């Protein structure tokens, strides 16, 4: 199968329509761990930074959280808005996040930071968005996948495999 390198935005634009149905083993492993780390979110204001199609957003709302999702992909946000009309959604990136300071009790960033060349700025933005004593939950594509030559990728319905940028960030970087 042909593999084409695309930008993160172009990749997620192509993937948006099939993302939720895509058989992604990483998500199957990641979701229950992230949700356990989030804990009881009922009544909390939660930022889902890099919300994509809203897979975590919907769960957060179902648990009683007041959620704002942020994503740079209009295609992914369109799916999130349909999936979870109770949440607020904003188009945006980490440079800076389009939210006020100290608004959220909890910030989630799931499978995003590996697409960014550095993590200090984005993590500082997540910290800026939460109240003192708030929490940040981050999950990432393990850097050793990238080091072993397994980048972030997906097979599209057009029979092409698309590869998106993935950067190696070690635990010490976070």
PDB file of C-alpha atoms in Angstrom:
ATOM      1  CA  UNK A   1       0.000   0.000   0.000  1.00  0.00           C
ATOM      2  CA  UNK A   2       1.249   3.447  -0.884  1.00  0.00           C
ATOM      3  CA  UNK A   3       2.123   5.708   2.087  1.00  0.00           C
ATOM      4  CA  UNK A   4       1.959   9.475   1.670  1.00  0.00           C
ATOM      5  CA  UNK A   5       3.305  11.988   4.191  1.00  0.00           C
ATOM      6  CA  UNK A   6       0.856  14.805   4.916  1.00  0.00           C
ATOM      7  CA  UNK A   7       0.654  17.631   7.423  1.00  0.00           C
ATOM      8  CA  UNK A   8      -1.216  16.963  10.638  1.00  0.00           C
ATOM      9  CA  UNK A   9      -4.078  19.237   9.531  1.00  0.00           C
ATOM     10  CA  UNK A  10      -4.354  17.585   6.121  1.00  0.00           C
ATOM     11  CA  UNK A  11      -4.171  14.130   7.672  1.00  0.00           C
ATOM     12  CA  UNK A  12      -6.944  14.762  10.170  1.00  0.00           C
ATOM     13  CA  UNK A  13      -9.048  16.444   7.478  1.00  0.00           C
ATOM     14  CA  UNK A  14      -8.840  13.204   5.467  1.00  0.00           C
ATOM     15  CA  UNK A  15      -9.344  10.998   8.529  1.00  0.00           C
ATOM     16  CA  UNK A  16     -12.277  12.908  10.077  1.00  0.00           C
ATOM     17  CA  UNK A  17     -15.096  11.024   8.329  1.00  0.00           C
ATOM     18  CA  UNK A  18     -13.785   7.590   9.306  1.00  0.00           C
ATOM     19  CA  UNK A  19     -11.899   8.386  12.537  1.00  0.00           C
ATOM     20  CA  UNK A  20     -14.533   7.134  14.970  1.00  0.00           C
ATOM     21  CA  UNK A  21     -15.034   3.855  13.112  1.00  0.00           C
ATOM     22  CA  UNK A  22     -11.322   3.268  12.426  1.00  0.00           C
ATOM     23  CA  UNK A  23      -9.987   0.150  14.197  1.00  0.00           C
ATOM     24  CA  UNK A  24      -7.358   1.975  16.252  1.00  0.00           C
ATOM     25  CA  UNK A  25      -5.816  -0.314  18.862  1.00  0.00           C
ATOM     26  CA  UNK A  26      -4.040   2.591  20.539  1.00  0.00           C
ATOM     27  CA  UNK A  27      -7.352   4.289  21.317  1.00  0.00           C
ATOM     28  CA  UNK A  28      -8.790   1.054  22.730  1.00  0.00           C
ATOM     29  CA  UNK A  29      -5.864   0.912  25.165  1.00  0.00           C
ATOM     30  CA  UNK A  30      -5.725   4.649  25.873  1.00  0.00           C
ATOM     31  CA  UNK A  31      -9.380   5.510  26.546  1.00  0.00           C
ATOM     32  CA  UNK A  32      -9.991   3.489  29.728  1.00  0.00           C
ATOM     33  CA  UNK A  33      -6.677   4.613  31.233  1.00  0.00           C
ATOM     34  CA  UNK A  34      -7.330   8.286  30.477  1.00  0.00           C
ATOM     35  CA  UNK A  35     -10.875   8.079  31.826  1.00  0.00           C
ATOM     36  CA  UNK A  36      -9.663   6.461  35.043  1.00  0.00           C
ATOM     37  CA  UNK A  37      -7.079   9.235  35.456  1.00  0.00           C
ATOM     38  CA  UNK A  38      -9.748  11.897  34.876  1.00  0.00           C
ATOM     39  CA  UNK A  39     -11.739  10.491  37.790  1.00  0.00           C
ATOM     40  CA  UNK A  40     -15.041  12.028  38.840  1.00  0.00           C
ATOM     41  CA  UNK A  41     -15.626  14.917  36.439  1.00  0.00           C
ATOM     42  CA  UNK A  42     -19.240  15.632  37.421  1.00  0.00           C
ATOM     43  CA  UNK A  43     -19.861  19.371  37.632  1.00  0.00           C
ATOM     44  CA  UNK A  44     -16.282  20.246  36.694  1.00  0.00           C
ATOM     45  CA  UNK A  45     -15.287  22.620  33.911  1.00  0.00           C
ATOM     46  CA  UNK A  46     -13.078  20.564  31.602  1.00  0.00           C
ATOM     47  CA  UNK A  47     -10.952  21.655  28.661  1.00  0.00           C
ATOM     48  CA  UNK A  48     -10.560  18.958  25.985  1.00  0.00           C
ATOM     49  CA  UNK A  49      -7.593  20.436  24.117  1.00  0.00           C
ATOM     50  CA  UNK A  50      -7.183  18.643  20.823  1.00  0.00           C
ATOM     51  CA  UNK A  51     -10.693  17.201  21.081  1.00  0.00           C
ATOM     52  CA  UNK A  52     -10.799  15.863  17.524  1.00  0.00           C
ATOM     53  CA  UNK A  53     -14.155  14.239  16.814  1.00  0.00           C
ATOM     54  CA  UNK A  54     -15.159  14.551  20.466  1.00  0.00           C
ATOM     55  CA  UNK A  55     -14.608  10.973  21.600  1.00  0.00           C
ATOM     56  CA  UNK A  56     -13.568  12.095  25.091  1.00  0.00           C
ATOM     57  CA  UNK A  57     -15.812  15.171  24.986  1.00  0.00           C
ATOM     58  CA  UNK A  58     -18.958  13.053  24.718  1.00  0.00           C
ATOM     59  CA  UNK A  59     -17.880  10.819  27.600  1.00  0.00           C
ATOM     60  CA  UNK A  60     -17.043  13.860  29.742  1.00  0.00           C
ATOM     61  CA  UNK A  61     -20.469  15.420  29.083  1.00  0.00           C
ATOM     62  CA  UNK A  62     -22.175  12.091  29.850  1.00  0.00           C
ATOM     63  CA  UNK A  63     -20.356  12.132  33.211  1.00  0.00           C
ATOM     64  CA  UNK A  64     -21.737  15.600  34.007  1.00  0.00           C
ATOM     65  CA  UNK A  65     -18.752  17.771  33.068  1.00  0.00           C
ATOM     66  CA  UNK A  66     -19.076  21.205  31.478  1.00  0.00           C
ATOM     67  CA  UNK A  67     -16.780  20.781  28.493  1.00  0.00           C
ATOM     68  CA  UNK A  68     -15.045  23.087  26.069  1.00  0.00           C
ATOM     69  CA  UNK A  69     -13.351  21.321  23.175  1.00  0.00           C
ATOM     70  CA  UNK A  70     -10.591  22.972  21.153  1.00  0.00           C
ATOM     71  CA  UNK A  71      -9.170  21.632  17.902  1.00  0.00           C
ATOM     72  CA  UNK A  72      -7.451  23.149  14.856  1.00  0.00           C
ATOM     73  CA  UNK A  73      -9.245  20.838  12.390  1.00  0.00           C
ATOM     74  CA  UNK A  74     -12.592  22.150  11.102  1.00  0.00           C
ATOM     75  CA  UNK A  75     -13.388  18.677   9.785  1.00  0.00           C
ATOM     76  CA  UNK A  76     -12.828  17.008  13.159  1.00  0.00           C
ATOM     77  CA  UNK A  77     -14.731  19.772  14.989  1.00  0.00           C
ATOM     78  CA  UNK A  78     -17.707  19.329  12.665  1.00  0.00           C
ATOM     79  CA  UNK A  79     -18.006  15.716  13.818  1.00  0.00           C
ATOM     80  CA  UNK A  80     -17.549  16.692  17.473  1.00  0.00           C
ATOM     81  CA  UNK A  81     -20.335  19.272  17.283  1.00  0.00           C
ATOM     82  CA  UNK A  82     -22.765  16.706  15.879  1.00  0.00           C
ATOM     83  CA  UNK A  83     -21.703  14.039  18.361  1.00  0.00           C
ATOM     84  CA  UNK A  84     -21.855  16.313  21.396  1.00  0.00           C
ATOM     85  CA  UNK A  85     -24.048  19.411  20.963  1.00  0.00           C
ATOM     86  CA  UNK A  86     -24.010  20.020  24.742  1.00  0.00           C
ATOM     87  CA  UNK A  87     -20.340  21.008  24.694  1.00  0.00           C
ATOM     88  CA  UNK A  88     -18.790  24.273  23.570  1.00  0.00           C
ATOM     89  CA  UNK A  89     -16.279  24.029  20.741  1.00  0.00           C
ATOM     90  CA  UNK A  90     -13.595  26.436  19.588  1.00  0.00           C
ATOM     91  CA  UNK A  91     -11.293  26.298  16.603  1.00  0.00           C
ATOM     92  CA  UNK A  92      -7.736  26.842  17.749  1.00  0.00           C
ATOM     93  CA  UNK A  93      -4.258  25.611  18.550  1.00  0.00           C
ATOM     94  CA  UNK A  94      -1.854  25.817  21.484  1.00  0.00           C
ATOM     95  CA  UNK A  95      -0.298  29.041  20.266  1.00  0.00           C
ATOM     96  CA  UNK A  96      -2.075  30.173  22.427  1.00  0.00           C
ATOM     97  CA  UNK A  97      -5.135  28.183  23.420  1.00  0.00           C
ATOM     98  CA  UNK A  98      -8.229  30.320  22.689  1.00  0.00           C
ATOM     99  CA  UNK A  99      -9.477  30.200  26.289  1.00  0.00           C
ATOM    100  CA  UNK A 100      -9.173  32.515  29.296  1.00  0.00           C
ATOM    101  CA  UNK A 101      -6.709  31.987  32.123  1.00  0.00           C
ATOM    102  CA  UNK A 102      -7.717  29.774  35.052  1.00  0.00           C
ATOM    103  CA  UNK A 103     -11.165  28.804  33.753  1.00  0.00           C
ATOM    104  CA  UNK A 104     -11.049  25.002  34.024  1.00  0.00           C
ATOM    105  CA  UNK A 105     -10.650  22.558  36.896  1.00  0.00           C
ATOM    106  CA  UNK A 106      -9.307  19.930  34.525  1.00  0.00           C
ATOM    107  CA  UNK A 107      -7.551  19.894  31.149  1.00  0.00           C
ATOM    108  CA  UNK A 108      -7.270  16.860  28.899  1.00  0.00           C
ATOM    109  CA  UNK A 109      -4.885  16.483  25.985  1.00  0.00           C
ATOM    110  CA  UNK A 110      -5.157  13.081  24.330  1.00  0.00           C
ATOM    111  CA  UNK A 111      -2.895  11.902  21.512  1.00  0.00           C
ATOM    112  CA  UNK A 112      -1.902  15.369  20.335  1.00  0.00           C
ATOM    113  CA  UNK A 113       1.489  16.421  21.673  1.00  0.00           C
ATOM    114  CA  UNK A 114       3.397  13.947  19.511  1.00  0.00           C
ATOM    115  CA  UNK A 115       2.338  16.000  16.483  1.00  0.00           C
ATOM    116  CA  UNK A 116       4.000  19.148  17.860  1.00  0.00           C
ATOM    117  CA  UNK A 117       7.728  19.848  17.566  1.00  0.00           C
ATOM    118  CA  UNK A 118       8.026  20.877  21.227  1.00  0.00           C
ATOM    119  CA  UNK A 119       5.895  20.313  24.317  1.00  0.00           C
ATOM    120  CA  UNK A 120       6.921  22.979  26.839  1.00  0.00           C
ATOM    121  CA  UNK A 121       4.787  25.732  25.278  1.00  0.00           C
ATOM    122  CA  UNK A 122       1.653  23.585  24.890  1.00  0.00           C
ATOM    123  CA  UNK A 123       1.940  22.258  28.446  1.00  0.00           C
ATOM    124  CA  UNK A 124       2.355  25.829  29.724  1.00  0.00           C
ATOM    125  CA  UNK A 125      -0.834  26.736  27.842  1.00  0.00           C
ATOM    126  CA  UNK A 126      -2.714  23.850  29.467  1.00  0.00           C
ATOM    127  CA  UNK A 127      -1.432  25.019  32.869  1.00  0.00           C
ATOM    128  CA  UNK A 128      -2.512  28.591  32.119  1.00  0.00           C
ATOM    129  CA  UNK A 129      -6.046  27.399  31.391  1.00  0.00           C
ATOM    130  CA  UNK A 130      -6.601  25.590  34.700  1.00  0.00           C
ATOM    131  CA  UNK A 131      -7.383  26.979  38.134  1.00  0.00           C
ATOM    132  CA  UNK A 132      -4.805  26.713  40.922  1.00  0.00           C
ATOM    133  CA  UNK A 133      -4.970  23.143  42.180  1.00  0.00           C
ATOM    134  CA  UNK A 134      -6.482  21.923  38.894  1.00  0.00           C
ATOM    135  CA  UNK A 135      -5.173  18.914  37.020  1.00  0.00           C
ATOM    136  CA  UNK A 136      -3.878  18.111  33.544  1.00  0.00           C
ATOM    137  CA  UNK A 137      -4.197  14.650  31.999  1.00  0.00           C
ATOM    138  CA  UNK A 138      -2.049  13.974  28.929  1.00  0.00           C
ATOM    139  CA  UNK A 139      -1.743  10.859  26.793  1.00  0.00           C
ATOM    140  CA  UNK A 140       0.688  10.547  23.899  1.00  0.00           C
ATOM    141  CA  UNK A 141       1.784   8.259  21.094  1.00  0.00           C
ATOM    142  CA  UNK A 142       4.751   6.504  22.691  1.00  0.00           C
ATOM    143  CA  UNK A 143       8.044   7.942  21.378  1.00  0.00           C
ATOM    144  CA  UNK A 144       9.496   4.482  20.852  1.00  0.00           C
ATOM    145  CA  UNK A 145       6.898   3.836  18.137  1.00  0.00           C
ATOM    146  CA  UNK A 146       8.405   6.767  16.256  1.00  0.00           C
ATOM    147  CA  UNK A 147      11.961   5.650  16.999  1.00  0.00           C
ATOM    148  CA  UNK A 148      11.081   2.179  15.650  1.00  0.00           C
ATOM    149  CA  UNK A 149       9.756   3.701  12.430  1.00  0.00           C
ATOM    150  CA  UNK A 150       6.056   3.505  13.284  1.00  0.00           C
ATOM    151  CA  UNK A 151       4.751   7.053  12.843  1.00  0.00           C
ATOM    152  CA  UNK A 152       1.212   8.285  13.371  1.00  0.00           C
ATOM    153  CA  UNK A 153      -0.628   6.912  10.351  1.00  0.00           C
ATOM    154  CA  UNK A 154      -3.940   5.588   9.068  1.00  0.00           C
ATOM    155  CA  UNK A 155      -5.327   3.787   6.063  1.00  0.00           C
ATOM    156  CA  UNK A 156      -7.883   5.827   4.189  1.00  0.00           C
ATOM    157  CA  UNK A 157     -10.877   4.639   2.197  1.00  0.00           C
ATOM    158  CA  UNK A 158      -9.046   5.796  -0.938  1.00  0.00           C
ATOM    159  CA  UNK A 159      -6.649   2.834  -0.417  1.00  0.00           C
ATOM    160  CA  UNK A 160      -3.790   5.134   0.549  1.00  0.00           C
ATOM    161  CA  UNK A 161      -1.993   5.086   3.883  1.00  0.00           C
ATOM    162  CA  UNK A 162      -1.349   8.571   5.231  1.00  0.00           C
ATOM    163  CA  UNK A 163       1.490   9.397   7.608  1.00  0.00           C
ATOM    164  CA  UNK A 164       1.394  12.482   9.786  1.00  0.00           C
ATOM    165  CA  UNK A 165       4.318  14.126  11.567  1.00  0.00           C
ATOM    166  CA  UNK A 166       5.229  12.559  14.898  1.00  0.00           C
ATOM    167  CA  UNK A 167       8.013  13.885  17.067  1.00  0.00           C
ATOM    168  CA  UNK A 168       9.993  12.044  19.694  1.00  0.00           C
ATOM    169  CA  UNK A 169       9.338  13.550  23.121  1.00  0.00           C
ATOM    170  CA  UNK A 170      10.845  11.644  26.015  1.00  0.00           C
ATOM    171  CA  UNK A 171       9.359  11.541  29.500  1.00  0.00           C
ATOM    172  CA  UNK A 172      11.952  14.101  30.588  1.00  0.00           C
ATOM    173  CA  UNK A 173      10.540  16.528  27.982  1.00  0.00           C
ATOM    174  CA  UNK A 174       7.211  16.533  29.761  1.00  0.00           C
TER     175      UNK A 174
END
